[in-house]
PDB file of C-alpha atoms in Angstrom:
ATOM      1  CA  UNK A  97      94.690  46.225  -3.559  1.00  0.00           C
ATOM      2  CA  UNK A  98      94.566  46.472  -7.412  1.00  0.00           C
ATOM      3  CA  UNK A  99      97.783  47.653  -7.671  1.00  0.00           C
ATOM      4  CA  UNK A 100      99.321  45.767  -4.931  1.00  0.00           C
ATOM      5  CA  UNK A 101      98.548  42.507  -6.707  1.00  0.00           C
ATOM      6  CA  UNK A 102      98.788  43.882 -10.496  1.00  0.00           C
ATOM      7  CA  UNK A 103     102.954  43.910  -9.030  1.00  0.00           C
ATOM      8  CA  UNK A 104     102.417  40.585  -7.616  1.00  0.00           C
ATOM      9  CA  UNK A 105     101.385  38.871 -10.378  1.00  0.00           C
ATOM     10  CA  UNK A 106     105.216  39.636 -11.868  1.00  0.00           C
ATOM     11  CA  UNK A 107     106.140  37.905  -8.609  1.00  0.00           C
ATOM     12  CA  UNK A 108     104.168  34.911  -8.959  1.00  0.00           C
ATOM     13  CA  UNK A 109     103.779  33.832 -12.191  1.00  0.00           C
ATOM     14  CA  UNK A 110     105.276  36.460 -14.974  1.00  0.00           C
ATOM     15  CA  UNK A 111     108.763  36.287 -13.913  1.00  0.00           C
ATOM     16  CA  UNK A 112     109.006  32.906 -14.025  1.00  0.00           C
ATOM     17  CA  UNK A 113     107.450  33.420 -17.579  1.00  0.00           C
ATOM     18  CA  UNK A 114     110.270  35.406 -18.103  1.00  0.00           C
ATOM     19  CA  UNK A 115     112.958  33.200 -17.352  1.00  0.00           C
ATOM     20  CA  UNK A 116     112.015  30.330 -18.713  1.00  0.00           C
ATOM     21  CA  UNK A 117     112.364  32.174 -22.156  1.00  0.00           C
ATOM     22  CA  UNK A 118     115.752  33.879 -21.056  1.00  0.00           C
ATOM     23  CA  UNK A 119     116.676  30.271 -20.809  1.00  0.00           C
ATOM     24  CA  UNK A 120     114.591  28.768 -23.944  1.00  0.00           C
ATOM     25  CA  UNK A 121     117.476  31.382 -25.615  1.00  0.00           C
ATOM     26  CA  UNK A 122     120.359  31.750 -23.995  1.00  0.00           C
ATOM     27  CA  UNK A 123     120.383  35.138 -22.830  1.00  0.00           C
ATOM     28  CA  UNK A 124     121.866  36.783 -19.505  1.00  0.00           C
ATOM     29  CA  UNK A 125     120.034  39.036 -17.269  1.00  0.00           C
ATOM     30  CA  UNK A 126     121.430  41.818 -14.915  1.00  0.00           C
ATOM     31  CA  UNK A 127     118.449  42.045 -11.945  1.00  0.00           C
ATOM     32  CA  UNK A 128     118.033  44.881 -10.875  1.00  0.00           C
ATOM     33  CA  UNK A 129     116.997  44.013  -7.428  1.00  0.00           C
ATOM     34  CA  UNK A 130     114.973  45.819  -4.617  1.00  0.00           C
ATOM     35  CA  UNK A 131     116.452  44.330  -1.419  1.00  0.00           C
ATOM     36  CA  UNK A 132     113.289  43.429   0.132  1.00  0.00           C
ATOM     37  CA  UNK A 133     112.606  40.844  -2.539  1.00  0.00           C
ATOM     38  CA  UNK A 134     115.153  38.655  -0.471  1.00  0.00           C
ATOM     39  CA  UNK A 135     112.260  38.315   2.278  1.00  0.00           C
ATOM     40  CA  UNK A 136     109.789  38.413  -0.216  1.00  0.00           C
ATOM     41  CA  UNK A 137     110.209  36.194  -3.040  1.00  0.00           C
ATOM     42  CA  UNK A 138     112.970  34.189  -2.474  1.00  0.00           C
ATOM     43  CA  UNK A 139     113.027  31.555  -4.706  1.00  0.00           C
ATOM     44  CA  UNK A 140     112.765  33.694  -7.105  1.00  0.00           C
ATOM     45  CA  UNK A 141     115.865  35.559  -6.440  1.00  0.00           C
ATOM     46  CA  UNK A 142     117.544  31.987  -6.078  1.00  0.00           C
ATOM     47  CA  UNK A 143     116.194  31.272  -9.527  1.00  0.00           C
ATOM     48  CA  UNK A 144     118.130  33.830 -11.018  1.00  0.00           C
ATOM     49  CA  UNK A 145     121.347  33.058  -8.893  1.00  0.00           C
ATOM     50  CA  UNK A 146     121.297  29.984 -10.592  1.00  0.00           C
ATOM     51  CA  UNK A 147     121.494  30.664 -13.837  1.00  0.00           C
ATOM     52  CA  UNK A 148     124.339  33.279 -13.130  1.00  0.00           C
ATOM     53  CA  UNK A 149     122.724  36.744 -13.775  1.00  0.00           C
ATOM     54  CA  UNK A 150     124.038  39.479 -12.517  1.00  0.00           C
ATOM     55  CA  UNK A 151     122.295  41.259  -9.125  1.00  0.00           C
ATOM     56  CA  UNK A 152     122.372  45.235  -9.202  1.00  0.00           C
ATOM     57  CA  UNK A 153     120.944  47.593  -6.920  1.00  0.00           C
ATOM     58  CA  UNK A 154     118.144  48.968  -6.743  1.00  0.00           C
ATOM     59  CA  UNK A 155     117.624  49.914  -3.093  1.00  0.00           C
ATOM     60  CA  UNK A 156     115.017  48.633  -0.548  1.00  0.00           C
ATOM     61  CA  UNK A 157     111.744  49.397  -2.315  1.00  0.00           C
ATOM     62  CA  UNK A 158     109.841  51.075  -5.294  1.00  0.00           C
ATOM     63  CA  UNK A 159     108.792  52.817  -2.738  1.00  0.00           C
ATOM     64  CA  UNK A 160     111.156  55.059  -1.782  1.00  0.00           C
ATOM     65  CA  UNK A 161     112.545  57.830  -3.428  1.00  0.00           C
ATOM     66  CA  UNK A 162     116.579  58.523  -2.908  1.00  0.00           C
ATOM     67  CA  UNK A 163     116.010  62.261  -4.468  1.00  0.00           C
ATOM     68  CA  UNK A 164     113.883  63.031  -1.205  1.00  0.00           C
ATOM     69  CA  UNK A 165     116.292  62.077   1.857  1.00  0.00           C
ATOM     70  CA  UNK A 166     118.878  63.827   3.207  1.00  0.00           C
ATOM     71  CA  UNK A 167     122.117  62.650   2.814  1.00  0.00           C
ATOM     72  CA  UNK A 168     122.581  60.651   5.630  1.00  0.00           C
ATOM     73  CA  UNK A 169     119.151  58.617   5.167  1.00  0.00           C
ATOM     74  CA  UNK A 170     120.041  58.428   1.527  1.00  0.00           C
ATOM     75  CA  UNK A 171     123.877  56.693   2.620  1.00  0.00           C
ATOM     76  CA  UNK A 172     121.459  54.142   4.767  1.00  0.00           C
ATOM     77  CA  UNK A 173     119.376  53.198   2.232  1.00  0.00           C
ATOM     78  CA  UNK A 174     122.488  52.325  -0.373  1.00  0.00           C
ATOM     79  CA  UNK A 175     124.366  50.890   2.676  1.00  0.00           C
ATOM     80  CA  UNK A 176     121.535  48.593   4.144  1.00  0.00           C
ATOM     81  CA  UNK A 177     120.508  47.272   0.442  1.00  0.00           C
ATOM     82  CA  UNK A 178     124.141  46.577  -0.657  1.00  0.00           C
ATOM     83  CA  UNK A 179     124.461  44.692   2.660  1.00  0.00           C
ATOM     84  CA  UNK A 180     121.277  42.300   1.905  1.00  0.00           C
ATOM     85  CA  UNK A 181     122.867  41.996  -1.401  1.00  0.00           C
ATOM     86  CA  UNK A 182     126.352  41.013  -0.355  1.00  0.00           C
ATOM     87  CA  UNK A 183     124.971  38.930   2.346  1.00  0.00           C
ATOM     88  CA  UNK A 184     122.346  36.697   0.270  1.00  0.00           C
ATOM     89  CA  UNK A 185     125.614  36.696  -3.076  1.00  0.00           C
ATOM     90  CA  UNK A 186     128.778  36.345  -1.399  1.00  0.00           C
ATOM     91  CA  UNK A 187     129.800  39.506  -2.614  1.00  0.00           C
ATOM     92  CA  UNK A 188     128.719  43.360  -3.432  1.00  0.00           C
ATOM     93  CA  UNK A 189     126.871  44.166  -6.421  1.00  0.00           C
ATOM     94  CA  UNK A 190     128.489  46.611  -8.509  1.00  0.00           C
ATOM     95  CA  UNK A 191     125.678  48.755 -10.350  1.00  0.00           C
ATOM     96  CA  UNK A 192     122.727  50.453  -8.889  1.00  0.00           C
ATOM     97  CA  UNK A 193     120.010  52.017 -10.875  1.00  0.00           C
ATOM     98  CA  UNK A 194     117.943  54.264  -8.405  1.00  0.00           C
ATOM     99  CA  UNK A 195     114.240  53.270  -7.368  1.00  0.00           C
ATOM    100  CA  UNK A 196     112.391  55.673  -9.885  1.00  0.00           C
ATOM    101  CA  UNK A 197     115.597  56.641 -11.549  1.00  0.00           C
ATOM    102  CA  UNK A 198     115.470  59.592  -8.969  1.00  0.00           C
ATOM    103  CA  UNK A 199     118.645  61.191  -7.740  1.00  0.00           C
ATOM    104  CA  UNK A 200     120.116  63.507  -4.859  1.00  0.00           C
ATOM    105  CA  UNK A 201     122.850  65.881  -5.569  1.00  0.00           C
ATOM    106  CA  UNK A 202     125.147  63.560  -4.175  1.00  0.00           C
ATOM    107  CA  UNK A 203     124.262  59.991  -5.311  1.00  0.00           C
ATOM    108  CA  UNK A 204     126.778  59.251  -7.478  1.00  0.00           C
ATOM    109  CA  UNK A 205     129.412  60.293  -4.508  1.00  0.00           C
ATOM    110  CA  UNK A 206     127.363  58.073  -2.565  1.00  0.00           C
ATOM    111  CA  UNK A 207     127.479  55.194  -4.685  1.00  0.00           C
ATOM    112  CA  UNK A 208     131.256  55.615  -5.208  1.00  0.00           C
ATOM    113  CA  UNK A 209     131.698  56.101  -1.990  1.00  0.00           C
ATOM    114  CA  UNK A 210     129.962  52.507  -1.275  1.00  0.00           C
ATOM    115  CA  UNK A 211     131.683  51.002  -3.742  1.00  0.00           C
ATOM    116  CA  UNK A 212     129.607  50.839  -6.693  1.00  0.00           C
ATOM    117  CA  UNK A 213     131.685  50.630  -9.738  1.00  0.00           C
ATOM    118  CA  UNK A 214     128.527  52.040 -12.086  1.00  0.00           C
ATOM    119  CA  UNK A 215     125.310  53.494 -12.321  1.00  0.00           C
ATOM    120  CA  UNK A 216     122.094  53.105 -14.629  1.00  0.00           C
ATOM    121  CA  UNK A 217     121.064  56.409 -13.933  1.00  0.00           C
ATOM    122  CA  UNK A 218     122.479  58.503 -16.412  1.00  0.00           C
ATOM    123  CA  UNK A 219     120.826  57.920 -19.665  1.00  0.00           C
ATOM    124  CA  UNK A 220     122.534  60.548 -21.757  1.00  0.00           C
ATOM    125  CA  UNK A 221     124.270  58.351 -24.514  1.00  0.00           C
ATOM    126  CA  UNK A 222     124.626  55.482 -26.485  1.00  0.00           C
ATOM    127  CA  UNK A 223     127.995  54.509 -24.917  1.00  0.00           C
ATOM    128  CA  UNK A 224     129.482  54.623 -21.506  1.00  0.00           C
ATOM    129  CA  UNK A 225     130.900  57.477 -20.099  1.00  0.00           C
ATOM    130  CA  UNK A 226     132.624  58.280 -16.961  1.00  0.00           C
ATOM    131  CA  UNK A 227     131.832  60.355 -14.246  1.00  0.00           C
ATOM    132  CA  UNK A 228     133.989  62.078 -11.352  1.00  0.00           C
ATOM    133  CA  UNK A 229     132.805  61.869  -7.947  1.00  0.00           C
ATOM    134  CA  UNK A 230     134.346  62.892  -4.675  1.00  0.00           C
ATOM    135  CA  UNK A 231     135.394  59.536  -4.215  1.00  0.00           C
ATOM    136  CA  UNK A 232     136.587  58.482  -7.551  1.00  0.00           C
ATOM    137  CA  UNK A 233     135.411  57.671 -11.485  1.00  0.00           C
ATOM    138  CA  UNK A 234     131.915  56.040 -11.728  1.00  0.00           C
ATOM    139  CA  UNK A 235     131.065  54.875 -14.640  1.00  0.00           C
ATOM    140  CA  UNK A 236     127.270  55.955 -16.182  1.00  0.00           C
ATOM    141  CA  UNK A 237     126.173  52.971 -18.550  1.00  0.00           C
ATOM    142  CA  UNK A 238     123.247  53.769 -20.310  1.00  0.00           C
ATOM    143  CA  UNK A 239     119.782  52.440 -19.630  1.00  0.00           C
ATOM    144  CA  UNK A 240     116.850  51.962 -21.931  1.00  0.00           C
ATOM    145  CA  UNK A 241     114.308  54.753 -21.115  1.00  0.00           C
ATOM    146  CA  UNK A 242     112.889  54.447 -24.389  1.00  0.00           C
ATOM    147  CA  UNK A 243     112.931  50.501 -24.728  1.00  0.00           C
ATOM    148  CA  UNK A 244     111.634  49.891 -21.440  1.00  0.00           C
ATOM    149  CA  UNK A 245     107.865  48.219 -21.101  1.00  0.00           C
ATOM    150  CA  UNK A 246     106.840  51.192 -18.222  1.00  0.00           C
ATOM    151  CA  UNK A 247     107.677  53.937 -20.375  1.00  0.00           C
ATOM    152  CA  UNK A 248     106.234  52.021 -23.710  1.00  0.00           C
ATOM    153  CA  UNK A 249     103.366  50.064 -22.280  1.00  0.00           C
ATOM    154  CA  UNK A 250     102.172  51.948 -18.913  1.00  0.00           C
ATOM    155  CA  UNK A 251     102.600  55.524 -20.239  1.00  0.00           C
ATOM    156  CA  UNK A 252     102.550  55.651 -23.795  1.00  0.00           C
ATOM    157  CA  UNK A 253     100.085  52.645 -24.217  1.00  0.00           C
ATOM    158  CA  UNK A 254     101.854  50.882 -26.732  1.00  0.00           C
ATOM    159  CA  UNK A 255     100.315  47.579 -27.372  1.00  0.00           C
ATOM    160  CA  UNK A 256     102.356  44.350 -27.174  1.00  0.00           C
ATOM    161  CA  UNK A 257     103.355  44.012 -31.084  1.00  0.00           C
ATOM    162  CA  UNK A 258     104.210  47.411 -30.896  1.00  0.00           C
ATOM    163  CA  UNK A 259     106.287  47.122 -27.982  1.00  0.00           C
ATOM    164  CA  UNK A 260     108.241  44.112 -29.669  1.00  0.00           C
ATOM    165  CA  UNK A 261     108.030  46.129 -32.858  1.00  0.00           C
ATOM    166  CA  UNK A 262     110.490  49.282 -31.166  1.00  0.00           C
ATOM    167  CA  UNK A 263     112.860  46.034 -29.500  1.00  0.00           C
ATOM    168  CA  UNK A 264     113.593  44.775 -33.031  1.00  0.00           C
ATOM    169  CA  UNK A 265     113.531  48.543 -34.844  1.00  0.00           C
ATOM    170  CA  UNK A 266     115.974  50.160 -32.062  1.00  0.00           C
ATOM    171  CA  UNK A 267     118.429  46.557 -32.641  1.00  0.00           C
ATOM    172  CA  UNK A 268     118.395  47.018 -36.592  1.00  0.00           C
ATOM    173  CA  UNK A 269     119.016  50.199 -36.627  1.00  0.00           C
ATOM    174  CA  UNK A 270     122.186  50.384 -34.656  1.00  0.00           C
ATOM    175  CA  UNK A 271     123.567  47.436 -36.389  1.00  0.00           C
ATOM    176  CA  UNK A 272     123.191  49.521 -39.142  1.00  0.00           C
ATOM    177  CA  UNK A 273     124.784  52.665 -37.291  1.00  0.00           C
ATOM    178  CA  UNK A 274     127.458  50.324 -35.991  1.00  0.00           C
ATOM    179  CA  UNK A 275     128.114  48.831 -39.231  1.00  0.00           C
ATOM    180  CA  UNK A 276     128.391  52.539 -40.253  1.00  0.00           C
ATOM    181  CA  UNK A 277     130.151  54.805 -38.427  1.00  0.00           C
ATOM    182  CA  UNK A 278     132.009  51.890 -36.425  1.00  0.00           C
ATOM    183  CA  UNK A 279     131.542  53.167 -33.365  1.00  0.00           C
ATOM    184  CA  UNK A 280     130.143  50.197 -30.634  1.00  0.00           C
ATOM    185  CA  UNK A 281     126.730  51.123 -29.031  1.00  0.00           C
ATOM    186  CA  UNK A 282     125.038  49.971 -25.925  1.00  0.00           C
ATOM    187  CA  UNK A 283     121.877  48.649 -26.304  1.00  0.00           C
ATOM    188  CA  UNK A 284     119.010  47.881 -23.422  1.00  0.00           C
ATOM    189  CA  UNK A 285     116.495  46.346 -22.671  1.00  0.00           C
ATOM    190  CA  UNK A 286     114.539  47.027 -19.438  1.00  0.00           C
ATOM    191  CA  UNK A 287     111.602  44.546 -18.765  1.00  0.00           C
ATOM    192  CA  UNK A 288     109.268  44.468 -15.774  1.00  0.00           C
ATOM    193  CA  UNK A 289     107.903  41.347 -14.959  1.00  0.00           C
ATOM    194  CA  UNK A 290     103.824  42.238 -13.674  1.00  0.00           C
ATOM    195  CA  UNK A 291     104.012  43.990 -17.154  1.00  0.00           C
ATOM    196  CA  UNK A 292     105.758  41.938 -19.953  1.00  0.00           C
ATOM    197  CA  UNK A 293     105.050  39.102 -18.215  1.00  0.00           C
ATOM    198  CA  UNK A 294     101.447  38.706 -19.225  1.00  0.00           C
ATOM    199  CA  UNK A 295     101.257  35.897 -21.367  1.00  0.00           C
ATOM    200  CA  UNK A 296      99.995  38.333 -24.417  1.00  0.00           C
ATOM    201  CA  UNK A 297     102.750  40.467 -24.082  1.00  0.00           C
ATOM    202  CA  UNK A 298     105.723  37.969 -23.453  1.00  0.00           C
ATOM    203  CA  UNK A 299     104.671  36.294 -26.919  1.00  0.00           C
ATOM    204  CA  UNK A 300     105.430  39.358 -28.899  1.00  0.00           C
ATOM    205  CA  UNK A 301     108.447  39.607 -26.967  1.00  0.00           C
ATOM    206  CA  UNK A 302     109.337  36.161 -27.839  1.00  0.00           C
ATOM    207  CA  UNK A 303     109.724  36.334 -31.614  1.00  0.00           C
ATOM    208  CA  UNK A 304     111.645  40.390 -30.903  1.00  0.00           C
ATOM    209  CA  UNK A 305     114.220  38.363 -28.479  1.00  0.00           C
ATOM    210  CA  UNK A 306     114.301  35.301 -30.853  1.00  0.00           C
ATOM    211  CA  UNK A 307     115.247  37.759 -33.973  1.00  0.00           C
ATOM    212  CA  UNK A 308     118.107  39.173 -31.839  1.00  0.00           C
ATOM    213  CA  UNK A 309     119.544  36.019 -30.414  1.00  0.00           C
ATOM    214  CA  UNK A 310     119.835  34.499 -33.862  1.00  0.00           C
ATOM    215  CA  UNK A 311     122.044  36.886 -34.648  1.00  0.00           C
ATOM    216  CA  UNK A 312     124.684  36.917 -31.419  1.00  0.00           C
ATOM    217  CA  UNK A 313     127.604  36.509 -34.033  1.00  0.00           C
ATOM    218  CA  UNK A 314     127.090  40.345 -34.832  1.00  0.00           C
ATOM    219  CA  UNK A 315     126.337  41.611 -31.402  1.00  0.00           C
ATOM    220  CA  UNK A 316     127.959  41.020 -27.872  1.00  0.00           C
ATOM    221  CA  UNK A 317     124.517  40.094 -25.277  1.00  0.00           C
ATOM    222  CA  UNK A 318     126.491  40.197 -22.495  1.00  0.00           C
ATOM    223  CA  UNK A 319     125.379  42.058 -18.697  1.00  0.00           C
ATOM    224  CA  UNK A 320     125.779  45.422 -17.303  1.00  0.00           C
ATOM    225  CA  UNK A 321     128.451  44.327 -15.115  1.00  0.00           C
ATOM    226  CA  UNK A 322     130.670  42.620 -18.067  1.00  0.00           C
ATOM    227  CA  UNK A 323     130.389  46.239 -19.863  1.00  0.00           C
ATOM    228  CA  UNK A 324     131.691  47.828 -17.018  1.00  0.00           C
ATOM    229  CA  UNK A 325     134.643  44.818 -17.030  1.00  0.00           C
ATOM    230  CA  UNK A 326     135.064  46.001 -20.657  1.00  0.00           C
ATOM    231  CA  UNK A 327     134.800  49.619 -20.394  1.00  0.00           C
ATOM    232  CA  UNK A 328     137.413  49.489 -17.227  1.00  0.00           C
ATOM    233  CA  UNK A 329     139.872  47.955 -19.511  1.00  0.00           C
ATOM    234  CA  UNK A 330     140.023  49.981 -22.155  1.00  0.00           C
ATOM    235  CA  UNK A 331     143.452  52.756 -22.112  1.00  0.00           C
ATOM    236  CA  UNK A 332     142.023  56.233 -20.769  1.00  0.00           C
ATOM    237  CA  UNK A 333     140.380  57.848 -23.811  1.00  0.00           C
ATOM    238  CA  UNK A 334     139.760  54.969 -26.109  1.00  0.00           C
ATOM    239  CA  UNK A 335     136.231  54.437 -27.647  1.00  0.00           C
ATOM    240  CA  UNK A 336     134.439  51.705 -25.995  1.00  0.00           C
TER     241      UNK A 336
END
């Protein structure tokens, strides 16, 4: 029961937290969104239609791991959740980042194979970097493992100013990489409502997400899916 409503409480109250700041500053979104939500909460899906994020998979549940079906259940559980997603958006998302991050053997082939055009699983590098499947390129964009409130808040117990502390340190210091070498980074940040959405929390996040959207003349904050856009468009071999 704890649990169960510790999650809720993203549900209820500290997603909408959340996107009334995304909107108090301008900034896109990319949802990565457990199908279910669509019966579950949604308004709060529709809220985030409206303001033109993007919707990625990220299967039925939390509670299901892809790295523990067979391949056949595993091809059911991309198909049926891509389905809810095309059905509720008019169209197919285009990422997927695994429930857990966890992986079969053949996910990626599934994905392709589904149509995905990227994943979110592969978190080995600061810039995209395509992958061959038995159904084509997929392209791996990388995903914040590091800056990323579970990882931060749940396991390391980093407190909320230092959470917002490792936002604003990992954002300087590519600028100053970038600036550098000249070589473009990607740059996440993956937030959880039931966790950054306590009010404590989301007011340290404030003044990191302020910092970074007063500078959007340096950067591009832009979605998952308009990297991909990006990354597609570039001549085979060039740097992203």
């Amino acid at each position: 029961m704890l649990n169960f409503a510790w999650r809720d409480y993203g549900n209820r109250v500290g997603a909408w937290r959340l996107l009334e700041l995304l909107d108090r500053l301008a900034l896109p979104a990319t949802v990565l969104l457990n199908s279910a939500m669509y019966g579950y909460a949604p308004a709060l899906v529709a809220a985030h239609r409206a303001r033109g994020d993007e919707i990625a998979g990220h299967g039925r549940t939390n509670s299901e791991r892809q790295s523990l079906l067979p391949e056949a259940e595993e091809r059911r559980l991309i198909m049926e959740s891509t389905a809810a997603i095309a059905r509720h958006e008019g169209r197919a998302p285009r990422g997927w980042l695994s429930p857990w991050i966890a992986e079969s053997r053949v996910t990626p082939d599934l994905l392709a194979e589904a149509g995905y055009r990227y994943t979110l699983n592969w978190c080995m590098d600061d810039q995209p970097i395509w992958m061959a499947t038995r159904a084509g390129r997929l392209l791996a964009i990388p995903y914040p493992q590091e800056v990323n409130d579970i990882p931060a808040v749940v396991a390391r117990k980093d407190g909320a100013a230092q959470f917002a502390a490792m936002v604003l340190a990992d954002f300087e210091e590519r600028l100053e990489q970038v600036a550098r070498d000249g070589i473009p980074q990607v740059m996440g940040i993956a937030l959880h409502p039931y966790i950054i959405g306590q009010p404590y929390r989301l007011r340290a996040l404030r003044g990191a997400l302020s910092a970074i959207a007063a500078r959007r003349g340096e950067v591009w904050i832009t979605t998952a899916g308009a990297i991909f856009d990006h990354v597609e468009a570039l001549p085979e071999g060039m740097v992203p």
